[in-house]
PDB file of C-alpha atoms in Angstrom:
ATOM      1  CA  LYS A   1      55.894   6.322-153.028  1.00 84.00           C
ATOM      2  CA  ARG A   2      56.492   4.263-155.413  1.00 89.00           C
ATOM      3  CA  PHE A   3      56.632   0.917-154.693  1.00 93.00           C
ATOM      4  CA  HIS A   4      53.903   0.521-156.938  1.00 92.00           C
ATOM      5  CA  TYR A   5      55.528   0.853-159.595  1.00 90.00           C
ATOM      6  CA  VAL A   6      58.942  -1.201-159.370  1.00 91.00           C
ATOM      7  CA  ALA A   7      56.225  -3.747-158.467  1.00 91.00           C
ATOM      8  CA  THR A   8      53.785  -3.269-161.865  1.00 88.00           C
ATOM      9  CA  GLN A   9      57.395  -3.326-164.035  1.00 86.00           C
ATOM     10  CA  PHE A  10      58.182  -6.940-162.527  1.00 83.00           C
ATOM     11  CA  ARG A  11      55.225  -8.137-163.063  1.00 82.00           C
ATOM     12  CA  ASN A  12      55.154  -6.709-166.931  1.00 78.00           C
ATOM     13  CA  ARG A  13      59.312  -7.917-168.144  1.00 73.00           C
ATOM     14  CA  HIS A  14      60.905  -7.072-171.123  1.00 72.00           C
ATOM     15  CA  GLU A  15      60.269 -10.578-172.980  1.00 69.00           C
ATOM     16  CA  PRO A  16      57.110 -12.031-170.981  1.00 60.00           C
ATOM     17  CA  ASN A  17      57.228 -15.155-172.651  1.00 68.00           C
ATOM     18  CA  SER A  18      61.339 -16.151-171.402  1.00 70.00           C
ATOM     19  CA  ARG A  19      61.351 -14.849-167.778  1.00 73.00           C
ATOM     20  CA  PRO A  20      58.858 -15.692-165.778  1.00 78.00           C
ATOM     21  CA  ALA A  21      56.668 -12.565-163.873  1.00 78.00           C
ATOM     22  CA  PHE A  22      57.610 -11.072-159.937  1.00 84.00           C
ATOM     23  CA  VAL A  23      54.809 -11.078-158.900  1.00 86.00           C
ATOM     24  CA  ILE A  24      53.091  -9.810-155.288  1.00 92.00           C
ATOM     25  CA  THR A  25      50.398 -12.840-153.682  1.00 92.00           C
ATOM     26  CA  ASP A  26      51.614 -12.040-149.713  1.00 94.00           C
ATOM     27  CA  GLU A  27      53.242 -10.137-147.394  1.00 95.00           C
ATOM     28  CA  TYR A  28      56.592 -11.571-147.924  1.00 94.00           C
ATOM     29  CA  ASP A  29      57.572 -10.781-151.822  1.00 95.00           C
ATOM     30  CA  VAL A  30      56.650  -7.439-150.330  1.00 96.00           C
ATOM     31  CA  GLN A  31      59.412  -7.765-147.991  1.00 96.00           C
ATOM     32  CA  ASP A  32      61.497  -8.927-150.534  1.00 95.00           C
ATOM     33  CA  LEU A  33      60.898  -6.431-153.270  1.00 95.00           C
ATOM     34  CA  LEU A  34      61.547  -3.596-150.227  1.00 96.00           C
ATOM     35  CA  HIS A  35      64.106  -5.490-148.769  1.00 96.00           C
ATOM     36  CA  SER A  36      65.958  -5.182-152.221  1.00 95.00           C
ATOM     37  CA  LEU A  37      64.636  -1.343-152.962  1.00 95.00           C
ATOM     38  CA  LEU A  38      66.339  -0.368-149.277  1.00 96.00           C
ATOM     39  CA  LYS A  39      69.365  -1.621-150.422  1.00 96.00           C
ATOM     40  CA  VAL A  40      69.827   1.258-152.972  1.00 95.00           C
ATOM     41  CA  ASN A  41      70.620   3.255-149.689  1.00 95.00           C
ATOM     42  CA  PHE A  42      71.379   1.785-146.701  1.00 96.00           C
ATOM     43  CA  ASP A  43      74.135  -0.631-146.055  1.00 94.00           C
ATOM     44  CA  ASP A  44      72.889  -2.521-142.699  1.00 95.00           C
ATOM     45  CA  ILE A  45      69.793  -3.636-143.034  1.00 95.00           C
ATOM     46  CA  ARG A  46      68.818  -6.403-139.605  1.00 93.00           C
ATOM     47  CA  THR A  47      65.742  -8.372-141.536  1.00 90.00           C
ATOM     48  CA  GLU A  48      63.209 -10.003-139.119  1.00 72.00           C
ATOM     49  CA  GLU A  49      65.419  -9.063-135.469  1.00 64.00           C
ATOM     50  CA  ASN A  50      63.965 -10.350-132.740  1.00 62.00           C
ATOM     51  CA  VAL A  51      62.889  -7.571-129.829  1.00 61.00           C
ATOM     52  CA  PRO A  52      62.095  -8.264-126.315  1.00 57.00           C
ATOM     53  CA  SER A  53      58.052  -9.282-126.525  1.00 55.00           C
ATOM     54  CA  PHE A  54      55.502  -6.627-125.770  1.00 51.00           C
ATOM     55  CA  ALA A  55      51.741  -6.768-123.767  1.00 52.00           C
ATOM     56  CA  GLY A  56      52.530 -10.537-124.028  1.00 52.00           C
ATOM     57  CA  GLN A  57      53.597 -11.171-127.474  1.00 53.00           C
ATOM     58  CA  ASN A  58      56.612 -11.540-128.906  1.00 53.00           C
ATOM     59  CA  SER A  59      58.023  -9.537-131.611  1.00 64.00           C
ATOM     60  CA  ARG A  60      60.476  -9.290-134.972  1.00 77.00           C
ATOM     61  CA  VAL A  61      60.732  -5.992-136.146  1.00 86.00           C
ATOM     62  CA  ASP A  62      60.631  -6.460-140.257  1.00 92.00           C
ATOM     63  CA  PHE A  63      63.496  -4.675-141.008  1.00 95.00           C
ATOM     64  CA  LEU A  64      65.875  -2.502-138.693  1.00 94.00           C
ATOM     65  CA  LEU A  65      68.394   0.886-140.118  1.00 95.00           C
ATOM     66  CA  LYS A  66      70.215   0.014-136.319  1.00 92.00           C
ATOM     67  CA  ASN A  67      72.395   3.265-137.715  1.00 94.00           C
ATOM     68  CA  GLU A  68      69.424   5.400-138.496  1.00 96.00           C
ATOM     69  CA  LYS A  69      67.496   4.303-135.521  1.00 95.00           C
ATOM     70  CA  THR A  70      64.360   2.678-137.481  1.00 96.00           C
ATOM     71  CA  VAL A  71      62.441  -0.286-137.552  1.00 96.00           C
ATOM     72  CA  ILE A  72      60.312  -0.478-141.292  1.00 96.00           C
ATOM     73  CA  GLU A  73      56.556  -2.703-140.268  1.00 96.00           C
ATOM     74  CA  VAL A  74      55.771  -4.168-143.527  1.00 96.00           C
ATOM     75  CA  LYS A  75      52.068  -4.841-143.949  1.00 96.00           C
ATOM     76  CA  LYS A  76      50.262  -6.258-147.394  1.00 97.00           C
ATOM     77  CA  THR A  77      45.737  -6.153-147.458  1.00 96.00           C
ATOM     78  CA  ARG A  78      44.218  -9.204-148.300  1.00 95.00           C
ATOM     79  CA  SER A  79      40.246 -10.214-146.925  1.00 93.00           C
ATOM     80  CA  ASN A  80      40.631 -10.061-143.658  1.00 92.00           C
ATOM     81  CA  LEU A  81      43.548  -7.734-143.234  1.00 93.00           C
ATOM     82  CA  LYS A  82      41.765  -4.257-144.227  1.00 93.00           C
ATOM     83  CA  ASP A  83      41.658  -1.356-141.997  1.00 89.00           C
ATOM     84  CA  LYS A  84      40.926  -2.314-138.746  1.00 91.00           C
ATOM     85  CA  GLU A  85      42.580  -5.169-138.027  1.00 93.00           C
ATOM     86  CA  ILE A  86      46.081  -3.617-139.744  1.00 95.00           C
ATOM     87  CA  GLY A  87      45.254  -0.174-137.801  1.00 93.00           C
ATOM     88  CA  ARG A  88      44.927  -2.052-134.123  1.00 93.00           C
ATOM     89  CA  GLN A  89      48.280  -4.347-135.215  1.00 92.00           C
ATOM     90  CA  LEU A  90      49.888  -1.130-135.731  1.00 94.00           C
ATOM     91  CA  ILE A  91      49.099   1.104-133.008  1.00 93.00           C
ATOM     92  CA  LEU A  92      50.717  -1.880-130.471  1.00 91.00           C
ATOM     93  CA  ASP A  93      52.844  -1.474-133.075  1.00 91.00           C
ATOM     94  CA  VAL A  94      53.315   1.949-132.415  1.00 93.00           C
ATOM     95  CA  ALA A  95      53.180   1.567-127.884  1.00 91.00           C
ATOM     96  CA  TYR A  96      55.724  -0.651-128.358  1.00 89.00           C
ATOM     97  CA  TYR A  97      58.720   1.233-130.174  1.00 91.00           C
ATOM     98  CA  LYS A  98      57.283   4.279-128.567  1.00 91.00           C
ATOM     99  CA  SER A  99      58.676   3.323-125.197  1.00 87.00           C
ATOM    100  CA  ASN A 100      62.117   1.481-126.411  1.00 87.00           C
ATOM    101  CA  PRO A 101      64.955   4.285-126.277  1.00 87.00           C
ATOM    102  CA  ASP A 102      67.132   2.613-129.150  1.00 87.00           C
ATOM    103  CA  TYR A 103      63.801   3.286-131.772  1.00 93.00           C
ATOM    104  CA  LYS A 104      63.580   6.646-132.935  1.00 96.00           C
ATOM    105  CA  ARG A 105      61.572   6.675-136.220  1.00 97.00           C
ATOM    106  CA  LEU A 106      58.536   3.874-136.873  1.00 97.00           C
ATOM    107  CA  ILE A 107      57.441   3.642-140.758  1.00 97.00           C
ATOM    108  CA  CYS A 108      54.886   2.056-141.226  1.00 97.00           C
ATOM    109  CA  PHE A 109      54.627   0.571-144.629  1.00 97.00           C
ATOM    110  CA  ILE A 110      51.143  -0.980-146.053  1.00 97.00           C
ATOM    111  CA  TYR A 111      50.593  -2.543-149.145  1.00 97.00           C
ATOM    112  CA  ASP A 112      47.493  -2.411-150.396  1.00 97.00           C
ATOM    113  CA  PRO A 113      46.884  -3.188-154.423  1.00 94.00           C
ATOM    114  CA  GLU A 114      43.385  -4.040-154.670  1.00 94.00           C
ATOM    115  CA  ASN A 115      42.940  -0.665-152.954  1.00 95.00           C
ATOM    116  CA  LEU A 116      40.347  -2.549-150.011  1.00 96.00           C
ATOM    117  CA  ILE A 117      42.010   0.220-147.385  1.00 96.00           C
ATOM    118  CA  SER A 118      38.333   2.161-147.356  1.00 94.00           C
ATOM    119  CA  ASN A 119      40.286   5.430-146.753  1.00 95.00           C
ATOM    120  CA  PRO A 120      44.042   5.104-146.276  1.00 96.00           C
ATOM    121  CA  ARG A 121      44.816   8.580-145.557  1.00 96.00           C
ATOM    122  CA  GLY A 122      42.657   8.630-143.028  1.00 96.00           C
ATOM    123  CA  LEU A 123      44.647   5.902-141.850  1.00 96.00           C
ATOM    124  CA  GLU A 124      47.865   7.065-142.444  1.00 96.00           C
ATOM    125  CA  SER A 125      46.681  10.624-140.245  1.00 96.00           C
ATOM    126  CA  ASP A 126      45.488   8.236-137.116  1.00 95.00           C
ATOM    127  CA  LEU A 127      48.538   6.389-137.130  1.00 96.00           C
ATOM    128  CA  GLU A 128      50.405   9.548-138.304  1.00 97.00           C
ATOM    129  CA  ARG A 129      49.305  11.300-134.929  1.00 96.00           C
ATOM    130  CA  GLU A 130      51.195   8.996-132.621  1.00 95.00           C
ATOM    131  CA  SER A 131      54.408  10.804-133.812  1.00 96.00           C
ATOM    132  CA  THR A 132      55.938  12.983-130.838  1.00 95.00           C
ATOM    133  CA  GLU A 133      59.376  15.045-130.414  1.00 94.00           C
ATOM    134  CA  GLU A 134      61.001  11.376-129.580  1.00 94.00           C
ATOM    135  CA  PHE A 135      59.451   9.531-132.021  1.00 97.00           C
ATOM    136  CA  ILE A 136      58.483   9.821-135.578  1.00 97.00           C
ATOM    137  CA  VAL A 137      55.819   7.680-137.182  1.00 98.00           C
ATOM    138  CA  GLU A 138      55.019   7.261-140.831  1.00 98.00           C
ATOM    139  CA  VAL A 139      53.385   5.766-142.648  1.00 97.00           C
ATOM    140  CA  TYR A 140      52.470   5.288-146.961  1.00 97.00           C
ATOM    141  CA  ILE A 141      49.492   2.716-147.776  1.00 97.00           C
ATOM    142  CA  THR A 142      50.178   2.635-151.195  1.00 93.00           C
ATOM    143  CA  PRO A 143      49.530   2.574-155.136  1.00 88.00           C
TER     144      PRO A 143
END
């Protein structure tokens, strides 16, 4: 939930003239920073694990916390990736991971620094409604 604060701190370095800023420009930058933050609490973090194909498409999870049976999917908004498209992609992810007994939780982390998602709490709520007793969906849209 505090990802944006950390990202901002890296952008505003202590001595800006002598150290390059870490600027998040795409989803890979978000993944790099989130991976570093996950290492604070988890030892076994699998990155971009291949998973069996679903709906005719090959897939990779961004992060797998195998011991916790938790998958983390990361998105960063951009002009052509807003509410509708992110929702569509994540609904497919939910359907896939929910059907796999190796996973018990899906965490969807959406970084939206330009506030391109018009109703972030609504999108969170809609996706989290896909939770069941056996499979939990958590969605975090920040800032």
